[in-house]
PDB file of C-alpha atoms in Angstrom:
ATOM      1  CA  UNK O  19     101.628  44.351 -12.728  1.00 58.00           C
ATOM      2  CA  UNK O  20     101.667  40.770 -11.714  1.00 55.00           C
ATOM      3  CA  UNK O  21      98.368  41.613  -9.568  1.00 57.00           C
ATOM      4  CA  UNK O  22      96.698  43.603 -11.887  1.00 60.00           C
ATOM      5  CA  UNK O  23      96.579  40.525 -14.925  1.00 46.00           C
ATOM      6  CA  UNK O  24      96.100  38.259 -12.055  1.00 48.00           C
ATOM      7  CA  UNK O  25      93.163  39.836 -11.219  1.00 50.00           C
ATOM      8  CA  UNK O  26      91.616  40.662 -14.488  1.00 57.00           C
ATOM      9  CA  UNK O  27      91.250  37.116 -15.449  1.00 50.00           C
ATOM     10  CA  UNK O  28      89.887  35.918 -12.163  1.00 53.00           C
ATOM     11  CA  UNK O  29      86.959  38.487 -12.731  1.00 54.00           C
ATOM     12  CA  UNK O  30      87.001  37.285 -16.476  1.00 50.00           C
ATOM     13  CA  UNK O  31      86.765  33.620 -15.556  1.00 46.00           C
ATOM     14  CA  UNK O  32      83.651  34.864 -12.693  1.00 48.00           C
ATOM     15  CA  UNK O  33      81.906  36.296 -15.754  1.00 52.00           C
ATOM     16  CA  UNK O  34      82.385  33.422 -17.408  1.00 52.00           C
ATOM     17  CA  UNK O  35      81.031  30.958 -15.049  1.00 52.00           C
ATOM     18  CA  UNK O  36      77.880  33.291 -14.361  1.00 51.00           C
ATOM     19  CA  UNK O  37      76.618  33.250 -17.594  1.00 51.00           C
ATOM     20  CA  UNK O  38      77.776  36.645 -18.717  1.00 48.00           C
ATOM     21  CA  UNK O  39      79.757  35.895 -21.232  1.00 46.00           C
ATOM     22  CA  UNK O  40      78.981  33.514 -24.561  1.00 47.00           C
ATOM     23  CA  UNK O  41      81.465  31.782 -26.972  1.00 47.00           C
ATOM     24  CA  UNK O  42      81.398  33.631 -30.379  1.00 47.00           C
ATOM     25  CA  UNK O  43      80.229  30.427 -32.709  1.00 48.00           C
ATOM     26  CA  UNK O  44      77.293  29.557 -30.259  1.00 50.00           C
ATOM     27  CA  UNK O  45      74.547  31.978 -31.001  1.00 52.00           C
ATOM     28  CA  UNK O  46      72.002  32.445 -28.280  1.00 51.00           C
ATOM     29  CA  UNK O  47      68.519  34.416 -28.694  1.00 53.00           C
ATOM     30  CA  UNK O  48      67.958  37.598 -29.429  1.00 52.00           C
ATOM     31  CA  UNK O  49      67.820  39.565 -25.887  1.00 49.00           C
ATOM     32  CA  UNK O  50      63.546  40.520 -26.082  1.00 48.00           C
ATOM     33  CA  UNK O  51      62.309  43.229 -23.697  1.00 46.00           C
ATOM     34  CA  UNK O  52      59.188  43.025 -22.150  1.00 47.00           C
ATOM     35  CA  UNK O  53      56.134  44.690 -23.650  1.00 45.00           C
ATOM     36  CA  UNK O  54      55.606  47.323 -20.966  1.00 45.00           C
ATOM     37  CA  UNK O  55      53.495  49.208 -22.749  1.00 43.00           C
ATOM     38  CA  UNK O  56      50.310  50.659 -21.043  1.00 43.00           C
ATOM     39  CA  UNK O  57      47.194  52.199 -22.400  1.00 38.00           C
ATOM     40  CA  UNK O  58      47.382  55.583 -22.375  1.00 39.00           C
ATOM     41  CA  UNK O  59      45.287  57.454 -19.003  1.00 39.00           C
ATOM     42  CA  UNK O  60      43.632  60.603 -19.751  1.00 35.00           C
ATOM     43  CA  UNK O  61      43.995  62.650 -17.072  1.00 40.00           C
ATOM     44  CA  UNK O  62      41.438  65.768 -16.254  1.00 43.00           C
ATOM     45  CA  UNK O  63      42.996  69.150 -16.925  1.00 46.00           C
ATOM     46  CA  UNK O  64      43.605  70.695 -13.362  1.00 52.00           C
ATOM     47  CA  UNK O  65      40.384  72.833 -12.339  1.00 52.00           C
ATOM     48  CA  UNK O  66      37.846  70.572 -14.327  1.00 52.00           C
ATOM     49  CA  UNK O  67      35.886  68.160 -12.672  1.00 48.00           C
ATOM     50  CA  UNK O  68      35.732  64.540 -14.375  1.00 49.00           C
ATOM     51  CA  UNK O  69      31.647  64.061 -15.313  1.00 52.00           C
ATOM     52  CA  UNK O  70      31.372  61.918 -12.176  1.00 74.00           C
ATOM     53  CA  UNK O  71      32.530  64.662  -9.680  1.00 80.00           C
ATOM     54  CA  UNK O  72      30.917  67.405  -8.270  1.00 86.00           C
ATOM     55  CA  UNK O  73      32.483  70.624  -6.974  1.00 87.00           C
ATOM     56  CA  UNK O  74      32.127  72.923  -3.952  1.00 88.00           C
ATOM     57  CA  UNK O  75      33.584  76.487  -4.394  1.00 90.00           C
ATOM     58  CA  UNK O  76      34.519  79.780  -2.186  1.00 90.00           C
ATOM     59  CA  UNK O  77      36.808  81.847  -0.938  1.00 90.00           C
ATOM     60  CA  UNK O  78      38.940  81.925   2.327  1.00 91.00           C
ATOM     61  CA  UNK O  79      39.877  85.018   3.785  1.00 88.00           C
ATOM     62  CA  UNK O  80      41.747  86.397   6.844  1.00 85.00           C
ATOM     63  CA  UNK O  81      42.991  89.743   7.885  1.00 81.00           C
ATOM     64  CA  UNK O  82      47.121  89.855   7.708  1.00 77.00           C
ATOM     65  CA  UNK O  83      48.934  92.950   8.151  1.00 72.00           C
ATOM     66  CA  UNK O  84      52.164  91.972   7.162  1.00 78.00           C
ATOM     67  CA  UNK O  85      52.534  89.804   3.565  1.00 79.00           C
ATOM     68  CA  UNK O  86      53.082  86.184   3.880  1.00 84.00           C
ATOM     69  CA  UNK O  87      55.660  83.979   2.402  1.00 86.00           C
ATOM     70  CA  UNK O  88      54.792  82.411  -1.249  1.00 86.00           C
ATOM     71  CA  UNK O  89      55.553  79.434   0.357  1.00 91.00           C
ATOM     72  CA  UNK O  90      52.715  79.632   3.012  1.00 92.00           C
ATOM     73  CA  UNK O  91      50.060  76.984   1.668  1.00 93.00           C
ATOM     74  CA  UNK O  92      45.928  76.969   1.785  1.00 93.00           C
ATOM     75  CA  UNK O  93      44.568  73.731   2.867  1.00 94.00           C
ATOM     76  CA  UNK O  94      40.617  73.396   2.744  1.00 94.00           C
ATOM     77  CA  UNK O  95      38.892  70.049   3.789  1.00 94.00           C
ATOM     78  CA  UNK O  96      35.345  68.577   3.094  1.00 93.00           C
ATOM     79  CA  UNK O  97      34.397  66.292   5.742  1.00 92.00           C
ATOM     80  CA  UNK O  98      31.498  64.486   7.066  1.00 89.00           C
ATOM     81  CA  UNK O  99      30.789  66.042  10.473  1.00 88.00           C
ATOM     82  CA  UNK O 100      29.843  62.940  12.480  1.00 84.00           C
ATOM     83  CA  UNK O 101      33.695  62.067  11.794  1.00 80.00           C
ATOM     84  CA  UNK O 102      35.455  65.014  11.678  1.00 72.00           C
ATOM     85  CA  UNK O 103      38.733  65.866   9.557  1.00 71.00           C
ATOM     86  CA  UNK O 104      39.866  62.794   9.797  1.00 74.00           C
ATOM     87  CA  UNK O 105      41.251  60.312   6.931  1.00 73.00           C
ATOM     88  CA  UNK O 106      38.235  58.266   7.084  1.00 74.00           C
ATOM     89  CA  UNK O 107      35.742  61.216   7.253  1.00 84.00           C
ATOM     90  CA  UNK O 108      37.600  63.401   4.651  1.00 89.00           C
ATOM     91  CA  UNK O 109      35.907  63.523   1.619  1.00 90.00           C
ATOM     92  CA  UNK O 110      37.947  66.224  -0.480  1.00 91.00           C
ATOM     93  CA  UNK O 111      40.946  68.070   0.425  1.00 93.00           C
ATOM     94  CA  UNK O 112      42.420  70.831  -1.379  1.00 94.00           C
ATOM     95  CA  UNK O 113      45.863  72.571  -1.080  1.00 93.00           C
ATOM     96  CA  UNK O 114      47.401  74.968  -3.767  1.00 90.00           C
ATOM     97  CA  UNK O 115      49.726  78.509  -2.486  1.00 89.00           C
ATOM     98  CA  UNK O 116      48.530  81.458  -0.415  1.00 87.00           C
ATOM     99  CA  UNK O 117      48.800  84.623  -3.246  1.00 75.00           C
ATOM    100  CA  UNK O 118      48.224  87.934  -1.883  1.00 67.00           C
ATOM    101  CA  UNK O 119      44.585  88.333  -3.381  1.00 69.00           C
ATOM    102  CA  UNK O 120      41.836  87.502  -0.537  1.00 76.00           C
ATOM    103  CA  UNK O 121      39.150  85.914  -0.454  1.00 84.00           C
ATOM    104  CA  UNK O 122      41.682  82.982  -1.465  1.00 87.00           C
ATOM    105  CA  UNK O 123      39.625  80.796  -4.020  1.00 89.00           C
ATOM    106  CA  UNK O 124      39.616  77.289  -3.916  1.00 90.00           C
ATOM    107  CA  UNK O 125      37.447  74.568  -5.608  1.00 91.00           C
ATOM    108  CA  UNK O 126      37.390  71.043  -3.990  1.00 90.00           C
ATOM    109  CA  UNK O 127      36.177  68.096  -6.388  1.00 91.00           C
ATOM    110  CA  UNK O 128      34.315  65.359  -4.822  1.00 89.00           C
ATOM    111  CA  UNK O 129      32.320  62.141  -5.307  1.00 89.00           C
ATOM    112  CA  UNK O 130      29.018  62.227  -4.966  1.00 87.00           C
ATOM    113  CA  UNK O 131      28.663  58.345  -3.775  1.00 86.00           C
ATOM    114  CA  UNK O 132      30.506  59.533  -0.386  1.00 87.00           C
ATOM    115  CA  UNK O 133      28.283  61.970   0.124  1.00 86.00           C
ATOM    116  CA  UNK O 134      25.224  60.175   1.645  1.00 85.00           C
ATOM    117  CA  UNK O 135      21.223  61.816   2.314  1.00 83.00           C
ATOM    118  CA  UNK O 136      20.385  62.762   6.183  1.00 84.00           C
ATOM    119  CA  UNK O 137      24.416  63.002   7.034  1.00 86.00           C
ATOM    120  CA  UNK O 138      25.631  66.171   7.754  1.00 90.00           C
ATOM    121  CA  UNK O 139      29.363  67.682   6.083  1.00 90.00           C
ATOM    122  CA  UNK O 140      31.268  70.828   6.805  1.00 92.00           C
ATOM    123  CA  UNK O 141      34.512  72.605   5.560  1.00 93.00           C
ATOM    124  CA  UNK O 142      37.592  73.345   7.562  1.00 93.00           C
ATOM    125  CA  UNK O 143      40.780  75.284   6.620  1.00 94.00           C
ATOM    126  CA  UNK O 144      44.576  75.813   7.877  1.00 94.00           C
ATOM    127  CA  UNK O 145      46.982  78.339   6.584  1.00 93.00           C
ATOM    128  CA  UNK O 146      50.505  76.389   6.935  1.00 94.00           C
ATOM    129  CA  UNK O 147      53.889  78.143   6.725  1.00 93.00           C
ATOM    130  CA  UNK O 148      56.539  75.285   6.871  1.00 91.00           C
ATOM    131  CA  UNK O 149      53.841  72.903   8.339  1.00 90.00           C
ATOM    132  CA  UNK O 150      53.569  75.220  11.173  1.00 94.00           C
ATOM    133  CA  UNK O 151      50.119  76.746  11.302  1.00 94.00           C
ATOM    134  CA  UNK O 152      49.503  80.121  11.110  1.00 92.00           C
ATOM    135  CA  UNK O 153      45.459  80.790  10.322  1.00 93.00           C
ATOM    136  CA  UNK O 154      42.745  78.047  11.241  1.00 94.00           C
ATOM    137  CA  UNK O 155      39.119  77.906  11.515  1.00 93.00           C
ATOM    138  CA  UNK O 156      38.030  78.341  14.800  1.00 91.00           C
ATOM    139  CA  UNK O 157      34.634  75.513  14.108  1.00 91.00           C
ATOM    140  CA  UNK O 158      34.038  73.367  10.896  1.00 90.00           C
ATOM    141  CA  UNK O 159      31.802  75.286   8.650  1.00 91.00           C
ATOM    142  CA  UNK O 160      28.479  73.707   7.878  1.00 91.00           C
ATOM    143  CA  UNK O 161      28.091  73.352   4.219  1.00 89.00           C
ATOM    144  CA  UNK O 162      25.070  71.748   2.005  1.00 83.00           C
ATOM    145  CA  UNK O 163      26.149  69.262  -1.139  1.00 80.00           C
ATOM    146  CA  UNK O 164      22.854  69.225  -3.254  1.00 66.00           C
ATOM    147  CA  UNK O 165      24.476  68.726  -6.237  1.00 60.00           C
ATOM    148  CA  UNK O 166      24.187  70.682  -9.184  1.00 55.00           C
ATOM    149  CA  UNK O 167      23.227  73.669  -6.980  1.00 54.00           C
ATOM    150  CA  UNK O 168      26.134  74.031  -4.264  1.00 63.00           C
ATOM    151  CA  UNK O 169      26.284  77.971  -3.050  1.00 74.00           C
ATOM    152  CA  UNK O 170      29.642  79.083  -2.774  1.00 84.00           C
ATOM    153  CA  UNK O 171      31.355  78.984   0.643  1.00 89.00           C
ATOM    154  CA  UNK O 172      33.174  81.859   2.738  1.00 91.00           C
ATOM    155  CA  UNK O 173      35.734  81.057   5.055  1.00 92.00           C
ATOM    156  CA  UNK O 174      37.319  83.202   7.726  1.00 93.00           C
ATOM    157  CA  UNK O 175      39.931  82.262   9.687  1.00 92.00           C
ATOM    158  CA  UNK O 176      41.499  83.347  12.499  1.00 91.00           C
ATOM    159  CA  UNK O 177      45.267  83.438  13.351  1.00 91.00           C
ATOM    160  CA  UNK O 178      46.959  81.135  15.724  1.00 90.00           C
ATOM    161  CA  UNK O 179      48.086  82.821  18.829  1.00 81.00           C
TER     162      UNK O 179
END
């Protein structure tokens, strides 16, 4: 018991001397929180391209004769072609869940100041089943971005043997 009050006021008096506690007849200010407050962000409703965005559409599509997993995942790149998929050539990337429906459809949004005249871009795509992939495109798909205008895209892949 001795122990127990001995230590209680040795923690007491270590409040004390950090500042933690404040005599009763010495009124300090009013504790103020900071204004964190931020503007509010509008955020574009999923499948709608903001007005400085463009979109490419299609379809991927392989031939599977067993069902996958809902878990298995659709992954479709735009990329300039000089760089390849890579993180400095990627210019959109897309991934949402393989359903059962084919062609698969995606829609990549992407902005138009990466997309530069006289370069050439192409599409790519991976079927993924617990990051292990399980459909690919054998070559990058040449695609045109003029804009307004962009014809859908078809993509076949092939399974990884």
């Amino acid at each position: 018991m001795r122990k127990i009050v001995l230590l209680s006021l040795t923690s007491l008096l270590l409040t004390a001397c950090s500042g933690g506690l404040r005599p009763v007849s010495e009124p300090g200010p009013a504790p103020t929180t900071p204004n964190t407050s931020k503007p509010p962000v509008i955020v574009p409703q999923p499948g709608t391209p903001s007005p400085a965005k463009r979109s490419l559409e299609g379809g991927a599509y392989f031939e599977q004769s067993e069902p996958l997993p809902p878990t298995a995942k659709l992954t479709v790149s735009l990329h300039n072609a000089a760089t390849g998929d890579t993180p400095s050539g990627r210019i959109a990337q897309r991934t949402v869940f393989v359903k059962q429906e084919t062609p698969i459809p995606f829609r990549l949004d992407y902005d138009p100041s990466k997309v530069k005249t006289g370069q050439r871009y192409a599409i790519s795509a991976r079927v993924l089943l617990g990051g292990r992939p399980l459909f690919l495109t054998p070559k990058a798909i040449p695609v045109q971005l003029n804009g307004s205008n962009d014809q859908p895209v078809e993509i076949k892949l092939t399974p990884v043997r």
